[in-house]
PDB file of C-alpha atoms in Angstrom:
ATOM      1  CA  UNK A   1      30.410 -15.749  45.999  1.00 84.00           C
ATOM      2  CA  UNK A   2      34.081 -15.608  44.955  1.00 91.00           C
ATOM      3  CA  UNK A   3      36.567 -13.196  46.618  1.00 95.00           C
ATOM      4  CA  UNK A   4      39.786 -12.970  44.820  1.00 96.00           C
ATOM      5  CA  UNK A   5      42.833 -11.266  46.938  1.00 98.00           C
ATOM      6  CA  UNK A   6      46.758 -11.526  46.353  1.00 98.00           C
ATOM      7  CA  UNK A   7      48.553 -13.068  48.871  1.00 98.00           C
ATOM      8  CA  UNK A   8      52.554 -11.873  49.244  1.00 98.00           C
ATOM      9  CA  UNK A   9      55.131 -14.895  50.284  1.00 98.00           C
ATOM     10  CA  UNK A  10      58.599 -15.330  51.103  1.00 98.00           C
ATOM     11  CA  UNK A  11      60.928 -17.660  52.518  1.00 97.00           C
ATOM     12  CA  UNK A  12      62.382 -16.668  55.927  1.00 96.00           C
ATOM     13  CA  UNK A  13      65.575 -17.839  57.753  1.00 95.00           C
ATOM     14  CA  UNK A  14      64.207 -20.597  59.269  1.00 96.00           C
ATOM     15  CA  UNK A  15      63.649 -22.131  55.919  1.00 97.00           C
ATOM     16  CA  UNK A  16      59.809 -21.787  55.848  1.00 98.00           C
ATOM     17  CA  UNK A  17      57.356 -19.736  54.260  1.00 98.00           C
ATOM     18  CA  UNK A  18      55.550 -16.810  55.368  1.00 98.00           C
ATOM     19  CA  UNK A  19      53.219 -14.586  53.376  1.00 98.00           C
ATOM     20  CA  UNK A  20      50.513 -11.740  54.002  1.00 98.00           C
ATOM     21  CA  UNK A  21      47.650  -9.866  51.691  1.00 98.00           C
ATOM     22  CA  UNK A  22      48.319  -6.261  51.079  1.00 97.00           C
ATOM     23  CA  UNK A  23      44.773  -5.652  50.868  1.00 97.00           C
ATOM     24  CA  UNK A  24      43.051  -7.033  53.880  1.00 97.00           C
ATOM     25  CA  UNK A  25      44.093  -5.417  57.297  1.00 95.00           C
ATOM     26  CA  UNK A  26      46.373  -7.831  59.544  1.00 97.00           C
ATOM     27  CA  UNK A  27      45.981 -10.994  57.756  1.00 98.00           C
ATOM     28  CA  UNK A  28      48.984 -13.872  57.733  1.00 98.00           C
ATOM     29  CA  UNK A  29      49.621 -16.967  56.881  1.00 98.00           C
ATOM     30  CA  UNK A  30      53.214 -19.260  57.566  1.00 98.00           C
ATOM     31  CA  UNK A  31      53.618 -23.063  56.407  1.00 98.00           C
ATOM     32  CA  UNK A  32      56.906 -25.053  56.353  1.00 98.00           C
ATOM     33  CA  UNK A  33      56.058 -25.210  52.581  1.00 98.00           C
ATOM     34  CA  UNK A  34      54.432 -22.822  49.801  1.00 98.00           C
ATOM     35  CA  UNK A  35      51.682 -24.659  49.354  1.00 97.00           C
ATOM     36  CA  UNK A  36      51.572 -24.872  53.397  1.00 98.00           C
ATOM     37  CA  UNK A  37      51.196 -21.557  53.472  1.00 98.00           C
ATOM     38  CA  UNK A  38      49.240 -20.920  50.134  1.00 98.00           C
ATOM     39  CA  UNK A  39      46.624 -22.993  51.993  1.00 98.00           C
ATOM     40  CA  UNK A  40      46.890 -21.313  55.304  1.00 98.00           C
ATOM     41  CA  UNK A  41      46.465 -18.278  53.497  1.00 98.00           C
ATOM     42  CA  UNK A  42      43.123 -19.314  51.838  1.00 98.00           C
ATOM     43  CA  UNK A  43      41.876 -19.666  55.344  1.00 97.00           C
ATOM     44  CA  UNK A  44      42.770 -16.983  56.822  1.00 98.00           C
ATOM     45  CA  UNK A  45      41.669 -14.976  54.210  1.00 98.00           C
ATOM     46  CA  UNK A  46      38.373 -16.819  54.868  1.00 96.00           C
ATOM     47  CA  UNK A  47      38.069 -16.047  58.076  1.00 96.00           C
ATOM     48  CA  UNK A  48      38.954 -11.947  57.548  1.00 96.00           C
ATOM     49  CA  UNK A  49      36.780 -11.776  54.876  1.00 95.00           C
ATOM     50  CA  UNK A  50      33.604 -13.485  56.995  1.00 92.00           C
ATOM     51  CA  UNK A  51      34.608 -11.513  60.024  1.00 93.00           C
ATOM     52  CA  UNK A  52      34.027  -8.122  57.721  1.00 92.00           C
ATOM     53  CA  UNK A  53      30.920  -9.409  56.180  1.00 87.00           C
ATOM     54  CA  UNK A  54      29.513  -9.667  59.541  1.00 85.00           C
ATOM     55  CA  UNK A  55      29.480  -6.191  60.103  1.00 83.00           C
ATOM     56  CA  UNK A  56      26.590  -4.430  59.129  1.00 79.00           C
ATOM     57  CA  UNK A  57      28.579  -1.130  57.239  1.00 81.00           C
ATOM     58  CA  UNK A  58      31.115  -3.970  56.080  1.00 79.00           C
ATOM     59  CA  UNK A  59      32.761  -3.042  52.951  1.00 86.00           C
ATOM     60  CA  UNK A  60      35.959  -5.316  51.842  1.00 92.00           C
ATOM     61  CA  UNK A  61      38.799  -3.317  50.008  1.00 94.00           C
ATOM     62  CA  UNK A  62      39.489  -3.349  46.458  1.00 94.00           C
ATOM     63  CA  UNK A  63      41.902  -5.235  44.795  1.00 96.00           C
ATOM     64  CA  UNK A  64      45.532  -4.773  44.409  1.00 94.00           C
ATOM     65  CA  UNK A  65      47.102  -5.086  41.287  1.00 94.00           C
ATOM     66  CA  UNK A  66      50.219  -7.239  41.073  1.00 91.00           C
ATOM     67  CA  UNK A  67      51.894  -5.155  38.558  1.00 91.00           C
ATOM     68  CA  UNK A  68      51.710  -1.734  41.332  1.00 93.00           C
ATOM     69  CA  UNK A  69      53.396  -4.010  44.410  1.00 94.00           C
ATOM     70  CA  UNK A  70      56.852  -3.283  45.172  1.00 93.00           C
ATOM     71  CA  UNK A  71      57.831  -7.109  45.695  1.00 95.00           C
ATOM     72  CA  UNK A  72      61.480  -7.536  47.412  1.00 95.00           C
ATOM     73  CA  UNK A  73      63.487 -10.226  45.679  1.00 95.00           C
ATOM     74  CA  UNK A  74      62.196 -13.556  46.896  1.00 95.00           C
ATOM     75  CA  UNK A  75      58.722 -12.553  47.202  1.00 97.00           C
ATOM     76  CA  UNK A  76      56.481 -14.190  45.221  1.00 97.00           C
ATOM     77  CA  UNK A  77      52.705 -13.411  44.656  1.00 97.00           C
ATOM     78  CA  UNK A  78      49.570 -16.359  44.660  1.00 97.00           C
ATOM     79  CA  UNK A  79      45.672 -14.764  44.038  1.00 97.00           C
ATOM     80  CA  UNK A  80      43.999 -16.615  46.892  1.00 97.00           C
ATOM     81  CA  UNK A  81      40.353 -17.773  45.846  1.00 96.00           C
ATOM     82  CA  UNK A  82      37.593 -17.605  48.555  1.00 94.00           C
ATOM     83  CA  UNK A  83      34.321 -18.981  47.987  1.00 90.00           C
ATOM     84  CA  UNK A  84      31.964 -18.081  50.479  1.00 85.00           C
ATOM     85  CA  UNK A  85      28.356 -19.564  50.493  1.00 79.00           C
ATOM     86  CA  UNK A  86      25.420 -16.971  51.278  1.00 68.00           C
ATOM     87  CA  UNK A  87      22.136 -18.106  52.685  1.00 64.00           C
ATOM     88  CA  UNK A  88      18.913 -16.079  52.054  1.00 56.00           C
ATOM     89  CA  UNK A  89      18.759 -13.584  54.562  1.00 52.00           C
ATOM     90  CA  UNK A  90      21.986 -13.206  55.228  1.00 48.00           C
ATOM     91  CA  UNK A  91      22.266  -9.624  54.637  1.00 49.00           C
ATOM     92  CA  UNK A  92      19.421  -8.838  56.052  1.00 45.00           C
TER      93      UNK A  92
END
């Protein structure tokens, strides 16, 4: 299954990258480059999303859409694609 969630970045002082996902609770990423982070994003995004599955009454957020964010200058936005493979059973 494919989860689909935008991920906010910026630069910060220090010259790297930074970004988060307005949608899902607490999740970061930071890499020395964009794609550094874009990637570190992807897994943690991973990770969140698993983590919520695995609760029973689990139910991920919907969607933001880029054109209702309220970017700052320098932010730029990156849809982060999970795909997650589901055995048989596993919602069981």
């Amino acid at each position: 299954m494919r989860f689909i969630y935008p991920a906010v970045f910026h630069k910060n002082e220090k010259g790297t990258y930074e970004g988060y996902f307005p949608d899902l609770e607490c999740c970061y990423a930071k890499g020395d480059t964009l794609d550094e982070a874009v990637e570190a994003a992807n897994e943690a995004a991973y990770n969140w999303i698993e983590l919520e599955l695995s609760d029973e009454d689990a139910m991920l957020p919907p969607v933001s859409d880029v054109s209702d964010m309220n970017l700052k200058e320098g932010e730029v936005v990156r849809n982060i694609s999970v795909n997650m493979r589901f055995y048989e059973g596993w919602d069981e």
